[in-house]
GROMACS .gro file of N, CA and C in nm:
model
  315
    1UNK      N    1  -6.402   5.237 -11.185
    1UNK     CA    2  -6.535   5.315 -11.207
    1UNK      C    3  -6.546   5.376 -11.351
    2UNK      N    4  -6.655   5.343 -11.413
    2UNK     CA    5  -6.720   5.408 -11.518
    2UNK      C    6  -6.675   5.623 -11.493
    3UNK      N    7  -6.641   5.673 -11.616
    3UNK     CA    8  -6.657   5.782 -11.627
    3UNK      C    9  -6.739   5.869 -11.659
    4UNK      N   10  -6.841   5.943 -11.550
    4UNK     CA   11  -6.925   5.970 -11.535
    4UNK      C   12  -6.904   6.164 -11.556
    5UNK      N   13  -6.994   6.265 -11.611
    5UNK     CA   14  -6.977   6.358 -11.612
    5UNK      C   15  -7.051   6.430 -11.433
    6UNK      N   16  -6.982   6.494 -11.397
    6UNK     CA   17  -6.984   6.515 -11.208
    6UNK      C   18  -7.087   6.569 -11.180
    7UNK      N   19  -7.136   6.653 -11.315
    7UNK     CA   20  -7.273   6.654 -11.285
    7UNK      C   21  -7.437   6.433 -11.241
    8UNK      N   22  -7.353   6.403 -11.285
    8UNK     CA   23  -7.368   6.273 -11.324
    8UNK      C   24  -7.511   6.228 -11.172
    9UNK      N   25  -7.611   6.162 -11.179
    9UNK     CA   26  -7.655   6.073 -11.038
    9UNK      C   27  -7.749   6.026 -11.030
   10UNK      N   28  -7.639   5.930 -10.951
   10UNK     CA   29  -7.763   5.772 -10.978
   10UNK      C   30  -7.861   5.803 -10.898
   11UNK      N   31  -7.902   5.667 -10.890
   11UNK     CA   32  -8.036   5.665 -10.780
   11UNK      C   33  -8.048   5.648 -10.671
   12UNK      N   34  -7.912   5.597 -10.592
   12UNK     CA   35  -7.933   5.542 -10.422
   12UNK      C   36  -7.891   5.695 -10.386
   13UNK      N   37  -7.831   5.816 -10.479
   13UNK     CA   38  -7.766   5.945 -10.368
   13UNK      C   39  -7.842   5.999 -10.373
   14UNK      N   40  -7.822   6.099 -10.275
   14UNK     CA   41  -7.943   6.172 -10.167
   14UNK      C   42  -7.854   6.281 -10.286
   15UNK      N   43  -7.916   6.422 -10.301
   15UNK     CA   44  -7.900   6.550 -10.288
   15UNK      C   45  -7.831   6.638 -10.232
   16UNK      N   46  -7.901   6.649 -10.066
   16UNK     CA   47  -7.812   6.736  -9.995
   16UNK      C   48  -7.642   6.638  -9.985
   17UNK      N   49  -7.661   6.504 -10.014
   17UNK     CA   50  -7.494   6.513  -9.932
   17UNK      C   51  -7.400   6.475 -10.059
   18UNK      N   52  -7.450   6.475 -10.180
   18UNK     CA   53  -7.402   6.534 -10.348
   18UNK      C   54  -7.375   6.647 -10.323
   19UNK      N   55  -7.465   6.750 -10.262
   19UNK     CA   56  -7.474   6.921 -10.321
   19UNK      C   57  -7.287   6.950 -10.195
   20UNK      N   58  -7.338   6.860 -10.032
   20UNK     CA   59  -7.223   6.842  -9.925
   20UNK      C   60  -7.083   6.843 -10.025
   21UNK      N   61  -7.076   6.727 -10.092
   21UNK     CA   62  -6.902   6.669 -10.167
   21UNK      C   63  -6.861   6.802 -10.279
   22UNK      N   64  -6.953   6.864 -10.338
   22UNK     CA   65  -6.929   6.907 -10.411
   22UNK      C   66  -6.916   7.086 -10.352
   23UNK      N   67  -6.962   7.063 -10.218
   23UNK     CA   68  -6.890   7.196 -10.223
   23UNK      C   69  -6.745   7.186 -10.083
   24UNK      N   70  -6.711   7.050 -10.109
   24UNK     CA   71  -6.602   7.012  -9.976
   24UNK      C   72  -6.553   7.015 -10.088
   25UNK      N   73  -6.578   6.965 -10.219
   25UNK     CA   74  -6.447   7.009 -10.302
   25UNK      C   75  -6.420   7.128 -10.380
   26UNK      N   76  -6.492   7.229 -10.339
   26UNK     CA   77  -6.456   7.365 -10.434
   26UNK      C   78  -6.378   7.449 -10.328
   27UNK      N   79  -6.370   7.364 -10.183
   27UNK     CA   80  -6.248   7.414 -10.021
   27UNK      C   81  -6.114   7.375 -10.141
   28UNK      N   82  -6.098   7.304 -10.252
   28UNK     CA   83  -5.998   7.277 -10.214
   28UNK      C   84  -5.969   7.319 -10.380
   29UNK      N   85  -5.829   7.353 -10.364
   29UNK     CA   86  -5.724   7.450 -10.593
   29UNK      C   87  -5.615   7.389 -10.508
   30UNK      N   88  -5.632   7.433 -10.662
   30UNK     CA   89  -5.550   7.350 -10.724
   30UNK      C   90  -5.427   7.437 -10.720
   31UNK      N   91  -5.308   7.347 -10.681
   31UNK     CA   92  -5.137   7.362 -10.620
   31UNK      C   93  -5.122   7.492 -10.728
   32UNK      N   94  -5.068   7.465 -10.877
   32UNK     CA   95  -5.057   7.620 -11.006
   32UNK      C   96  -5.179   7.628 -11.027
   33UNK      N   97  -5.293   7.637 -11.035
   33UNK     CA   98  -5.351   7.794 -11.038
   33UNK      C   99  -5.418   7.775 -10.959
   34UNK      N  100  -5.516   7.897 -10.944
   34UNK     CA  101  -5.574   7.969 -10.822
   34UNK      C  102  -5.713   7.922 -10.831
   35UNK      N  103  -5.760   7.793 -10.901
   35UNK     CA  104  -5.914   7.785 -10.872
   35UNK      C  105  -5.943   7.642 -10.790
   36UNK      N  106  -6.115   7.597 -10.765
   36UNK     CA  107  -6.094   7.517 -10.692
   36UNK      C  108  -6.082   7.338 -10.800
   37UNK      N  109  -6.096   7.291 -10.755
   37UNK     CA  110  -6.108   7.177 -10.864
   37UNK      C  111  -6.194   7.126 -10.892
   38UNK      N  112  -6.332   7.175 -10.865
   38UNK     CA  113  -6.449   7.107 -10.935
   38UNK      C  114  -6.472   7.198 -11.016
   39UNK      N  115  -6.442   7.310 -10.994
   39UNK     CA  116  -6.552   7.462 -11.109
   39UNK      C  117  -6.414   7.392 -11.173
   40UNK      N  118  -6.229   7.375 -11.166
   40UNK     CA  119  -6.111   7.380 -11.269
   40UNK      C  120  -6.126   7.206 -11.431
   41UNK      N  121  -6.257   7.192 -11.314
   41UNK     CA  122  -6.252   7.042 -11.463
   41UNK      C  123  -6.221   6.933 -11.467
   42UNK      N  124  -6.192   6.904 -11.287
   42UNK     CA  125  -6.071   6.790 -11.228
   42UNK      C  126  -6.148   6.752 -11.238
   43UNK      N  127  -6.249   6.726 -11.106
   43UNK     CA  128  -6.340   6.653 -11.082
   43UNK      C  129  -6.447   6.544 -11.233
   44UNK      N  130  -6.379   6.434 -11.322
   44UNK     CA  131  -6.452   6.332 -11.389
   44UNK      C  132  -6.532   6.252 -11.350
   45UNK      N  133  -6.564   6.167 -11.262
   45UNK     CA  134  -6.677   6.062 -11.163
   45UNK      C  135  -6.769   6.157 -11.077
   46UNK      N  136  -6.815   6.138 -10.950
   46UNK     CA  137  -6.875   6.124 -10.861
   46UNK      C  138  -6.983   6.073 -10.829
   47UNK      N  139  -6.966   5.965 -10.756
   47UNK     CA  140  -7.001   5.850 -10.748
   47UNK      C  141  -7.054   5.846 -10.578
   48UNK      N  142  -7.178   5.801 -10.554
   48UNK     CA  143  -7.209   5.776 -10.402
   48UNK      C  144  -7.325   5.650 -10.415
   49UNK      N  145  -7.262   5.519 -10.298
   49UNK     CA  146  -7.284   5.417 -10.295
   49UNK      C  147  -7.403   5.415 -10.139
   50UNK      N  148  -7.448   5.378 -10.127
   50UNK     CA  149  -7.559   5.303  -9.950
   50UNK      C  150  -7.433   5.242  -9.959
   51UNK      N  151  -7.388   5.295  -9.788
   51UNK     CA  152  -7.452   5.373  -9.700
   51UNK      C  153  -7.324   5.502  -9.691
   52UNK      N  154  -7.348   5.588  -9.815
   52UNK     CA  155  -7.248   5.701  -9.810
   52UNK      C  156  -7.110   5.649  -9.886
   53UNK      N  157  -7.073   5.604  -9.962
   53UNK     CA  158  -6.959   5.555  -9.998
   53UNK      C  159  -6.963   5.588 -10.107
   54UNK      N  160  -6.819   5.683 -10.152
   54UNK     CA  161  -6.773   5.800 -10.252
   54UNK      C  162  -6.691   5.775 -10.337
   55UNK      N  163  -6.685   5.769 -10.451
   55UNK     CA  164  -6.580   5.700 -10.569
   55UNK      C  165  -6.580   5.884 -10.605
   56UNK      N  166  -6.433   5.916 -10.655
   56UNK     CA  167  -6.425   6.062 -10.705
   56UNK      C  168  -6.375   5.980 -10.900
   57UNK      N  169  -6.324   6.015 -10.972
   57UNK     CA  170  -6.242   6.016 -11.058
   57UNK      C  171  -6.218   6.090 -11.090
   58UNK      N  172  -6.049   6.197 -11.079
   58UNK     CA  173  -6.012   6.232 -11.067
   58UNK      C  174  -5.926   6.271 -11.160
   59UNK      N  175  -5.851   6.406 -11.209
   59UNK     CA  176  -5.700   6.452 -11.269
   59UNK      C  177  -5.635   6.472 -11.254
   60UNK      N  178  -5.580   6.530 -11.313
   60UNK     CA  179  -5.530   6.660 -11.242
   60UNK      C  180  -5.469   6.777 -11.393
   61UNK      N  181  -5.389   6.941 -11.384
   61UNK     CA  182  -5.389   6.972 -11.514
   61UNK      C  183  -5.299   6.870 -11.564
   62UNK      N  184  -5.148   6.760 -11.496
   62UNK     CA  185  -5.032   6.780 -11.633
   62UNK      C  186  -5.034   6.614 -11.553
   63UNK      N  187  -4.979   6.503 -11.586
   63UNK     CA  188  -4.907   6.384 -11.557
   63UNK      C  189  -4.788   6.478 -11.510
   64UNK      N  190  -4.711   6.545 -11.473
   64UNK     CA  191  -4.635   6.633 -11.414
   64UNK      C  192  -4.612   6.653 -11.345
   65UNK      N  193  -4.760   6.690 -11.261
   65UNK     CA  194  -4.730   6.797 -11.154
   65UNK      C  195  -4.660   6.744 -11.035
   66UNK      N  196  -4.654   6.838 -10.967
   66UNK     CA  197  -4.573   6.737 -10.828
   66UNK      C  198  -4.693   6.741 -10.758
   67UNK      N  199  -4.794   6.692 -10.749
   67UNK     CA  200  -4.908   6.697 -10.641
   67UNK      C  201  -4.892   6.557 -10.682
   68UNK      N  202  -4.922   6.482 -10.794
   68UNK     CA  203  -4.967   6.390 -10.816
   68UNK      C  204  -4.905   6.255 -10.703
   69UNK      N  205  -4.871   6.281 -10.669
   69UNK     CA  206  -4.852   6.076 -10.581
   69UNK      C  207  -4.980   6.175 -10.382
   70UNK      N  208  -4.982   6.309 -10.381
   70UNK     CA  209  -5.035   6.354 -10.294
   70UNK      C  210  -5.200   6.391 -10.283
   71UNK      N  211  -5.207   6.439 -10.381
   71UNK     CA  212  -5.350   6.547 -10.432
   71UNK      C  213  -5.411   6.391 -10.414
   72UNK      N  214  -5.453   6.324 -10.487
   72UNK     CA  215  -5.538   6.267 -10.435
   72UNK      C  216  -5.598   6.236 -10.289
   73UNK      N  217  -5.545   6.234 -10.211
   73UNK     CA  218  -5.505   6.222 -10.047
   73UNK      C  219  -5.558   6.325  -9.970
   74UNK      N  220  -5.563   6.440 -10.000
   74UNK     CA  221  -5.596   6.561 -10.001
   74UNK      C  222  -5.736   6.570 -10.006
   75UNK      N  223  -5.797   6.536 -10.149
   75UNK     CA  224  -5.915   6.535 -10.214
   75UNK      C  225  -6.033   6.396 -10.036
   76UNK      N  226  -5.914   6.278 -10.080
   76UNK     CA  227  -5.972   6.178 -10.010
   76UNK      C  228  -6.034   6.216  -9.861
   77UNK      N  229  -5.909   6.270  -9.807
   77UNK     CA  230  -5.904   6.405  -9.619
   77UNK      C  231  -6.054   6.420  -9.651
   78UNK      N  232  -6.057   6.551  -9.676
   78UNK     CA  233  -6.170   6.638  -9.725
   78UNK      C  234  -6.289   6.556  -9.741
   79UNK      N  235  -6.255   6.476  -9.862
   79UNK     CA  236  -6.467   6.453  -9.831
   79UNK      C  237  -6.477   6.316  -9.717
   80UNK      N  238  -6.356   6.270  -9.656
   80UNK     CA  239  -6.411   6.221  -9.584
   80UNK      C  240  -6.487   6.317  -9.455
   81UNK      N  241  -6.412   6.463  -9.397
   81UNK     CA  242  -6.493   6.550  -9.303
   81UNK      C  243  -6.652   6.511  -9.323
   82UNK      N  244  -6.660   6.548  -9.498
   82UNK     CA  245  -6.854   6.555  -9.501
   82UNK      C  246  -6.933   6.432  -9.380
   83UNK      N  247  -7.061   6.497  -9.323
   83UNK     CA  248  -7.141   6.407  -9.288
   83UNK      C  249  -7.209   6.321  -9.373
   84UNK      N  250  -7.188   6.190  -9.336
   84UNK     CA  251  -7.285   6.053  -9.356
   84UNK      C  252  -7.194   6.060  -9.536
   85UNK      N  253  -7.078   6.077  -9.541
   85UNK     CA  254  -6.917   5.994  -9.573
   85UNK      C  255  -6.879   5.857  -9.488
   86UNK      N  256  -6.929   5.745  -9.583
   86UNK     CA  257  -6.833   5.635  -9.414
   86UNK      C  258  -6.716   5.596  -9.462
   87UNK      N  259  -6.733   5.608  -9.638
   87UNK     CA  260  -6.547   5.601  -9.702
   87UNK      C  261  -6.561   5.650  -9.836
   88UNK      N  262  -6.472   5.681  -9.902
   88UNK     CA  263  -6.384   5.768  -9.983
   88UNK      C  264  -6.308   5.722 -10.114
   89UNK      N  265  -6.328   5.677 -10.171
   89UNK     CA  266  -6.248   5.664 -10.301
   89UNK      C  267  -6.166   5.696 -10.356
   90UNK      N  268  -6.045   5.786 -10.373
   90UNK     CA  269  -5.991   5.820 -10.500
   90UNK      C  270  -5.900   5.762 -10.606
   91UNK      N  271  -5.952   5.796 -10.729
   91UNK     CA  272  -5.869   5.733 -10.924
   91UNK      C  273  -5.833   5.807 -10.990
   92UNK      N  274  -5.762   5.832 -11.004
   92UNK     CA  275  -5.668   5.971 -11.058
   92UNK      C  276  -5.695   5.889 -11.226
   93UNK      N  277  -5.761   5.949 -11.298
   93UNK     CA  278  -5.734   5.909 -11.452
   93UNK      C  279  -5.684   5.977 -11.563
   94UNK      N  280  -5.628   5.988 -11.604
   94UNK     CA  281  -5.561   6.107 -11.775
   94UNK      C  282  -5.662   6.101 -11.893
   95UNK      N  283  -5.706   6.002 -11.887
   95UNK     CA  284  -5.777   5.985 -12.014
   95UNK      C  285  -5.972   6.047 -11.948
   96UNK      N  286  -6.055   6.180 -12.049
   96UNK     CA  287  -5.961   6.230 -12.128
   96UNK      C  288  -5.911   6.352 -12.038
   97UNK      N  289  -5.789   6.367 -12.139
   97UNK     CA  290  -5.649   6.438 -12.101
   97UNK      C  291  -5.739   6.611 -12.040
   98UNK      N  292  -5.713   6.686 -11.922
   98UNK     CA  293  -5.780   6.814 -11.925
   98UNK      C  294  -5.707   6.953 -11.986
   99UNK      N  295  -5.784   6.984 -12.053
   99UNK     CA  296  -5.814   7.115 -12.110
   99UNK      C  297  -5.816   7.217 -12.048
  100UNK      N  298  -5.766   7.412 -12.101
  100UNK     CA  299  -5.827   7.471 -12.056
  100UNK      C  300  -6.043   7.446 -12.077
  101UNK      N  301  -6.030   7.423 -12.191
  101UNK     CA  302  -6.159   7.391 -12.186
  101UNK      C  303  -6.309   7.332 -12.087
  102UNK      N  304  -6.214   7.267 -12.052
  102UNK     CA  305  -6.324   7.172 -11.931
  102UNK      C  306  -6.362   7.250 -11.861
  103UNK      N  307  -6.297   7.403 -11.825
  103UNK     CA  308  -6.355   7.519 -11.716
  103UNK      C  309  -6.447   7.524 -11.740
  104UNK      N  310  -6.596   7.520 -11.627
  104UNK     CA  311  -6.704   7.612 -11.683
  104UNK      C  312  -6.669   7.805 -11.745
  105UNK      N  313  -6.790   7.799 -11.774
  105UNK     CA  314  -6.739   7.997 -11.821
  105UNK      C  315  -6.832   7.953 -11.634
   0.00000   0.00000   0.00000
């Protein structure tokens, strides 16, 4: 998976599915910081291929995060509930490291 901006759109991607995925990501909160993972800047890549295969590249606030082993599964589970999604693959990445500067104003 390439590292893209979460706002990158591929030509095969429907805008509505993208919006629905982002809305679902915004319902998942970091266990240590009371901000959702999308607005926290933890989603580094969001790619959609037909027919609804979703690839997410995400990081955590720290490599030693206590939910490192389970959190990607939580994200995968939530995104599978979005209508139009046929498959979800979440990859945990550590580069670039997450910093508070990744939180949008």
